[in-house]
Amino acid sequence: MNDDTRWILPLGTAAGDGWDLAVTDARQGWHHTSLRVATLTGPDVRALDGGDWEHVVVPLSGSVHVTAETPDGTTHEATLAGRPGVFAGPTDVAYVPARSRITVRPAAGPARVALAGALVPDGTGGGRAFRHLPAEEVPVELRGSGTASREVRNFGTPEVLDADAIIACEVITPAGNWSSWPPHKHDAERPGEETALEEIYYFETRSADPRGTDPVGYQRVYASGDDRPIDVLAEVRTGDVVLVPHGWHGPSMAAPDAHLYYLNVMAGPGPERAWLICDDPAHAWVRDTWRDQPFDGRLPLSGPASGETV
């Protein structure tokens, strides 16, 4: 069985409530993460009552102004400087705790913004502090090696951001490389070994050559057991989304003529906010080969990295 139609959301097919993209728990089989994307011009404003959901505001292109009314009655204001586009380097972000009202509007010219969200279990959220994280404080990690080299921007990981449930990051994969490799999963609660996290992949692509057109990438998701089947092989372009409710996922493949970007949003029902994964045993051995391969010199595509992690 192929589940492409259920778990793949091509650009324009998941709009709602004024958002270009709206992935929420209103979708059947989706419970813990959300993603909203909007294109803002002129006087455009988007507002959202967070309820039991916390959010990270991520400028994809341009700059945005964020207003957050938090549960303690305080109104927070932040102008996110943003960037020309996702391939230009990390961006500053804003964390908004649960039970807040969020308003975003363009700060200087047109902007495209993402609101990544996570459900805070048992309605316990709202006690965290609003935070504006500057781009220069976002750790940039170089992961893998050889044709599995990629750049990871860890603005929303547990080591960087104080939050209740959300885990979020950005990954840049140069043309011709594979990321999310070896294939891995995080769909079971095994203390100290694996956490159960559903995951959103939001993609953008960019031609590696000015002559290029129609840049594409690919994403694979497959079943980790007989009890929860899933079979996805998706061709992705800018604005497309792949949902990972469970199963092995990887590779995320950059075509030889196009760089690949994705924004990951993860959260789950467990008590521990941690990204603990299990590699597919059929491919886990590939990690041992990385020490003998040079890292891809094209990375990071923009700006310094904080060091290599394999």
Short mmCIF file of C-alpha atoms in Angstrom, two decimals:
data_model
loop_
_atom_site.label_atom_id
_atom_site.label_comp_id
_atom_site.label_asym_id
_atom_site.label_seq_id
_atom_site.Cartn_x
_atom_site.Cartn_y
_atom_site.Cartn_z
CA MET A 1 0.00 0.00 0.00
CA ASN A 2 1.24 3.50 -0.83
CA ASP A 3 0.24 6.24 1.60
CA ASP A 4 1.38 9.24 -0.44
CA THR A 5 -2.03 10.86 -0.59
CA ARG A 6 -2.47 10.70 3.18
CA TRP A 7 0.93 11.86 4.41
CA ILE A 8 2.13 14.09 1.55
CA LEU A 9 0.77 17.64 1.36
CA PRO A 10 1.81 19.38 -1.88
CA LEU A 11 1.93 23.17 -1.92
CA GLY A 12 -1.58 24.64 -1.86
CA THR A 13 -3.41 21.51 -0.70
CA ALA A 14 -3.42 22.19 3.05
CA ALA A 15 -4.37 25.88 3.29
CA GLY A 16 -6.86 27.06 5.87
CA ASP A 17 -8.00 29.95 8.08
CA GLY A 18 -5.92 32.48 6.16
CA TRP A 19 -2.72 30.40 6.23
CA ASP A 20 -1.00 29.10 3.08
CA LEU A 21 -0.34 25.92 5.05
CA ALA A 22 -2.18 24.72 8.16
CA VAL A 23 -1.19 21.34 9.60
CA THR A 24 -3.06 20.86 12.88
CA ASP A 25 -4.59 18.17 15.06
CA ALA A 26 -7.79 18.57 13.03
CA ARG A 27 -6.13 16.22 10.53
CA GLN A 28 -7.05 12.58 11.07
CA GLY A 29 -4.24 10.64 12.69
CA TRP A 30 -2.31 13.78 13.71
CA HIS A 31 -2.05 14.74 17.37
CA HIS A 32 1.08 16.45 18.74
CA THR A 33 2.60 18.89 16.22
CA SER A 34 1.41 21.72 14.03
CA LEU A 35 2.78 23.98 11.33
CA ARG A 36 1.30 27.11 9.84
CA VAL A 37 2.91 29.13 7.06
CA ALA A 38 1.78 32.54 5.79
CA THR A 39 2.93 35.01 3.14
CA LEU A 40 2.61 38.54 4.52
CA THR A 41 2.60 41.77 2.54
CA GLY A 42 1.68 45.36 3.36
CA PRO A 43 -0.78 45.48 6.26
CA ASP A 44 -1.26 41.69 6.45
CA VAL A 45 -1.64 40.28 9.95
CA ARG A 46 -2.12 36.72 11.20
CA ALA A 47 -3.32 36.04 14.73
CA LEU A 48 -3.56 32.77 16.61
CA ASP A 49 -4.90 31.79 20.03
CA GLY A 50 -2.41 29.15 21.11
CA GLY A 51 -4.55 27.28 23.63
CA ASP A 52 -2.60 24.28 24.93
CA TRP A 53 -0.05 24.64 22.11
CA GLU A 54 3.36 26.32 22.37
CA HIS A 55 4.94 27.82 19.23
CA VAL A 56 8.19 28.89 17.65
CA VAL A 57 7.95 31.71 15.11
CA VAL A 58 10.41 31.12 12.24
CA PRO A 59 10.89 33.71 9.46
CA LEU A 60 11.42 31.83 6.20
CA SER A 61 12.08 34.99 4.21
CA GLY A 62 11.94 38.63 5.16
CA SER A 63 11.44 40.02 8.65
CA VAL A 64 8.37 39.89 10.88
CA HIS A 65 7.12 41.58 14.01
CA VAL A 66 5.74 39.29 16.72
CA THR A 67 3.36 40.25 19.51
CA ALA A 68 2.66 37.66 22.20
CA GLU A 69 0.17 38.04 25.03
CA THR A 70 1.31 35.42 27.52
CA PRO A 71 -0.73 33.77 30.33
CA ASP A 72 0.69 36.06 33.00
CA GLY A 73 -0.92 39.05 31.29
CA THR A 74 2.33 40.41 29.83
CA THR A 75 2.55 41.60 26.23
CA HIS A 76 5.87 40.83 24.55
CA GLU A 77 7.09 42.47 21.33
CA ALA A 78 9.93 41.27 19.11
CA THR A 79 11.07 42.15 15.62
CA LEU A 80 12.66 39.13 13.97
CA ALA A 81 15.29 40.32 11.50
CA GLY A 82 14.88 37.16 9.47
CA ARG A 83 16.85 36.57 6.26
CA PRO A 84 16.47 36.81 2.48
CA GLY A 85 15.57 33.10 2.32
CA VAL A 86 16.15 29.78 4.04
CA PHE A 87 19.40 29.08 2.18
CA ALA A 88 20.96 32.37 3.32
CA GLY A 89 21.74 31.13 6.84
CA PRO A 90 20.11 30.79 10.27
CA THR A 91 17.39 33.16 11.42
CA ASP A 92 16.41 34.57 14.76
CA VAL A 93 13.23 33.02 16.16
CA ALA A 94 10.69 33.69 18.89
CA TYR A 95 9.40 31.12 21.38
CA VAL A 96 5.83 31.66 22.61
CA PRO A 97 4.54 29.52 25.50
CA ALA A 98 1.18 27.76 25.53
CA ARG A 99 -2.00 29.69 26.35
CA SER A 100 -0.71 32.78 24.56
CA ARG A 101 -2.18 34.87 21.78
CA ILE A 102 0.24 35.39 18.90
CA THR A 103 0.12 38.10 16.23
CA VAL A 104 2.58 38.30 13.33
CA ARG A 105 2.90 41.00 10.70
CA PRO A 106 5.60 42.02 8.20
CA ALA A 107 8.27 44.28 9.69
CA ALA A 108 9.91 45.62 6.52
CA GLY A 109 8.55 44.52 3.16
CA PRO A 110 7.06 41.15 2.21
CA ALA A 111 7.76 38.18 4.45
CA ARG A 112 7.05 34.48 4.67
CA VAL A 113 6.75 33.08 8.19
CA ALA A 114 6.24 29.69 9.81
CA LEU A 115 4.62 28.99 13.18
CA ALA A 116 5.82 25.60 14.43
CA GLY A 117 3.69 24.23 17.25
CA ALA A 118 3.53 21.42 19.79
CA LEU A 119 0.75 20.28 22.08
CA VAL A 120 1.75 20.54 25.73
CA PRO A 121 0.54 17.31 27.38
CA ASP A 122 -2.23 17.42 29.99
CA GLY A 123 -2.70 21.17 29.69
CA THR A 124 0.39 21.84 31.82
CA GLY A 125 1.90 24.48 29.56
CA GLY A 126 2.04 28.23 29.82
CA GLY A 127 4.68 28.56 32.50
CA ARG A 128 7.67 29.01 30.19
CA ALA A 129 9.10 32.41 29.33
CA PHE A 130 8.73 34.17 26.01
CA ARG A 131 12.11 34.29 24.27
CA HIS A 132 13.63 36.02 21.28
CA LEU A 133 16.63 33.90 20.22
CA PRO A 134 19.09 35.85 18.02
CA ALA A 135 20.45 34.19 14.88
CA GLU A 136 24.01 34.41 16.20
CA GLU A 137 23.02 32.20 19.16
CA VAL A 138 21.64 29.41 16.94
CA PRO A 139 24.14 26.50 16.95
CA VAL A 140 25.01 25.33 13.43
CA GLU A 141 26.02 21.67 13.41
CA LEU A 142 27.77 19.81 10.60
CA ARG A 143 26.47 16.25 10.60
CA GLY A 144 27.45 13.10 8.69
CA SER A 145 30.25 12.97 6.11
CA GLY A 146 30.85 12.41 2.42
CA THR A 147 27.59 12.32 0.47
CA ALA A 148 25.70 12.21 3.78
CA SER A 149 27.05 15.63 4.80
CA ARG A 150 24.44 18.15 5.92
CA GLU A 151 24.03 21.33 7.96
CA VAL A 152 21.69 21.44 10.96
CA ARG A 153 20.50 24.68 12.60
CA ASN A 154 19.44 23.78 16.13
CA PHE A 155 17.31 26.71 17.24
CA GLY A 156 14.59 24.62 18.88
CA THR A 157 16.37 21.61 20.38
CA PRO A 158 16.28 20.83 24.12
CA GLU A 159 19.89 21.97 24.60
CA VAL A 160 19.15 25.39 23.11
CA LEU A 161 15.52 26.29 23.81
CA ASP A 162 13.63 26.03 27.10
CA ALA A 163 10.22 24.65 26.11
CA ASP A 164 7.63 22.12 27.23
CA ALA A 165 7.33 19.77 24.26
CA ILE A 166 8.49 21.16 20.92
CA ILE A 167 11.70 20.11 19.18
CA ALA A 168 12.51 21.98 15.97
CA CYS A 169 15.46 22.53 13.66
CA GLU A 170 16.39 23.29 10.06
CA VAL A 171 18.49 21.07 7.79
CA ILE A 172 20.34 22.05 4.62
CA THR A 173 21.42 19.25 2.27
CA PRO A 174 23.66 20.25 -0.66
CA ALA A 175 22.82 19.14 -4.17
CA GLY A 176 23.48 15.42 -4.62
CA ASN A 177 23.66 14.57 -0.90
CA TRP A 178 21.40 12.51 1.37
CA SER A 179 20.29 13.51 4.85
CA SER A 180 18.09 11.80 7.45
CA TRP A 181 20.58 9.00 6.82
CA PRO A 182 20.88 6.29 7.96
CA PRO A 183 17.10 5.83 8.15
CA HIS A 184 15.91 6.12 11.72
CA LYS A 185 12.75 6.16 13.77
CA HIS A 186 11.37 7.66 16.97
CA ASP A 187 7.95 6.06 17.35
CA ALA A 188 8.22 4.15 20.65
CA GLU A 189 8.83 5.11 24.26
CA ARG A 190 11.93 3.23 25.43
CA PRO A 191 13.52 5.13 28.33
CA GLY A 192 17.05 6.23 27.55
CA GLU A 193 16.93 4.75 24.04
CA GLU A 194 14.02 6.15 22.01
CA THR A 195 11.27 8.73 22.35
CA ALA A 196 7.91 8.66 20.54
CA LEU A 197 7.74 11.77 18.35
CA GLU A 198 5.59 12.53 15.33
CA GLU A 199 7.36 14.77 12.84
CA ILE A 200 6.63 17.36 10.17
CA TYR A 201 9.00 17.94 7.24
CA TYR A 202 8.45 21.29 5.45
CA PHE A 203 10.59 21.52 2.30
CA GLU A 204 12.15 24.17 0.10
CA THR A 205 14.44 23.60 -2.87
CA ARG A 206 16.89 25.81 -4.75
CA SER A 207 18.69 25.14 -8.01
CA ALA A 208 22.43 24.72 -7.58
CA ASP A 209 22.97 26.59 -10.88
CA PRO A 210 21.35 29.81 -12.17
CA ARG A 211 20.34 27.93 -15.32
CA GLY A 212 18.34 25.40 -13.32
CA THR A 213 14.55 25.12 -13.28
CA ASP A 214 12.04 22.98 -11.39
CA PRO A 215 14.35 21.99 -8.49
CA VAL A 216 13.16 18.85 -6.72
CA GLY A 217 14.07 16.59 -3.82
CA TYR A 218 12.76 13.29 -2.47
CA GLN A 219 11.63 11.91 0.90
CA ARG A 220 11.22 8.29 2.01
CA VAL A 221 9.18 6.91 4.94
CA TYR A 222 8.52 3.19 5.50
CA ALA A 223 7.10 0.90 8.17
CA SER A 224 9.11 -0.11 11.22
CA GLY A 225 6.70 -2.96 12.00
CA ASP A 226 3.68 -4.80 10.67
CA ASP A 227 1.25 -3.16 13.10
CA ARG A 228 1.61 0.39 11.70
CA PRO A 229 2.08 0.28 7.93
CA ILE A 230 3.34 3.32 6.03
CA ASP A 231 4.88 3.58 2.56
CA VAL A 232 5.87 7.02 1.28
CA LEU A 233 8.21 8.04 -1.51
CA ALA A 234 7.60 11.69 -2.29
CA GLU A 235 8.96 14.11 -4.85
CA VAL A 236 9.07 17.46 -3.05
CA ARG A 237 9.39 21.09 -4.06
CA THR A 238 9.23 24.41 -2.24
CA GLY A 239 6.21 24.54 0.06
CA ASP A 240 5.54 20.80 0.13
CA VAL A 241 5.14 18.88 3.40
CA VAL A 242 5.63 15.24 4.39
CA LEU A 243 4.16 14.00 7.67
CA VAL A 244 5.84 11.21 9.64
CA PRO A 245 3.42 9.72 12.19
CA HIS A 246 5.68 6.68 12.72
CA GLY A 247 8.13 4.45 10.91
CA TRP A 248 11.64 4.61 9.53
CA HIS A 249 12.29 7.86 7.68
CA GLY A 250 15.16 8.68 5.39
CA PRO A 251 16.74 9.45 3.18
CA SER A 252 15.86 13.04 2.42
CA MET A 253 17.48 13.25 -0.99
CA ALA A 254 18.78 16.38 -2.69
CA ALA A 255 18.78 15.96 -6.46
CA PRO A 256 22.20 16.43 -8.12
CA ASP A 257 21.15 19.87 -9.42
CA ALA A 258 19.28 21.31 -6.40
CA HIS A 259 19.96 22.07 -2.73
CA LEU A 260 17.33 20.83 -0.27
CA TYR A 261 16.03 22.56 2.88
CA TYR A 262 13.62 21.24 5.44
CA LEU A 263 12.14 22.51 8.67
CA ASN A 264 11.52 19.72 11.19
CA VAL A 265 8.87 20.00 13.91
CA MET A 266 8.64 17.18 16.47
CA ALA A 267 6.69 16.41 19.65
CA GLY A 268 5.05 13.43 21.28
CA PRO A 269 3.04 12.14 24.21
CA GLY A 270 5.92 11.04 26.43
CA PRO A 271 7.18 12.76 29.58
CA GLU A 272 10.70 13.38 28.23
CA ARG A 273 11.47 16.17 25.76
CA ALA A 274 14.33 14.49 23.94
CA TRP A 275 15.28 13.43 20.42
CA LEU A 276 16.27 9.81 20.98
CA ILE A 277 16.36 7.72 17.81
CA CYS A 278 16.91 4.16 16.63
CA ASP A 279 18.70 3.49 13.33
CA ASP A 280 17.37 0.93 10.86
CA PRO A 281 19.73 -2.03 11.52
CA ALA A 282 20.02 -2.66 7.79
CA HIS A 283 21.81 0.67 7.33
CA ALA A 284 23.23 1.63 10.74
CA TRP A 285 26.71 0.44 9.74
CA VAL A 286 27.11 3.42 7.43
CA ARG A 287 27.95 5.65 10.42
CA ASP A 288 31.22 3.73 10.85
CA THR A 289 32.32 4.76 7.35
CA TRP A 290 32.07 8.50 7.96
CA ARG A 291 35.36 8.78 9.83
CA ASP A 292 37.18 7.81 6.64
CA GLN A 293 35.38 10.29 4.37
CA PRO A 294 35.94 14.04 4.01
CA PHE A 295 33.10 16.34 4.98
CA ASP A 296 31.44 18.18 2.10
CA GLY A 297 33.34 21.46 1.73
CA ARG A 298 30.26 23.29 0.45
CA LEU A 299 28.89 23.39 4.00
CA PRO A 300 27.89 25.42 5.76
CA LEU A 301 26.26 27.16 2.82
CA SER A 302 26.30 30.43 4.76
CA GLY A 303 28.05 31.41 7.99
CA PRO A 304 30.32 29.58 10.46
CA ALA A 305 29.52 26.22 12.03
CA SER A 306 29.88 25.30 15.67
CA GLY A 307 31.68 22.05 14.93
CA GLU A 308 31.25 18.68 13.30
CA THR A 309 29.11 15.95 14.81
CA VAL A 310 28.90 12.51 13.25
#
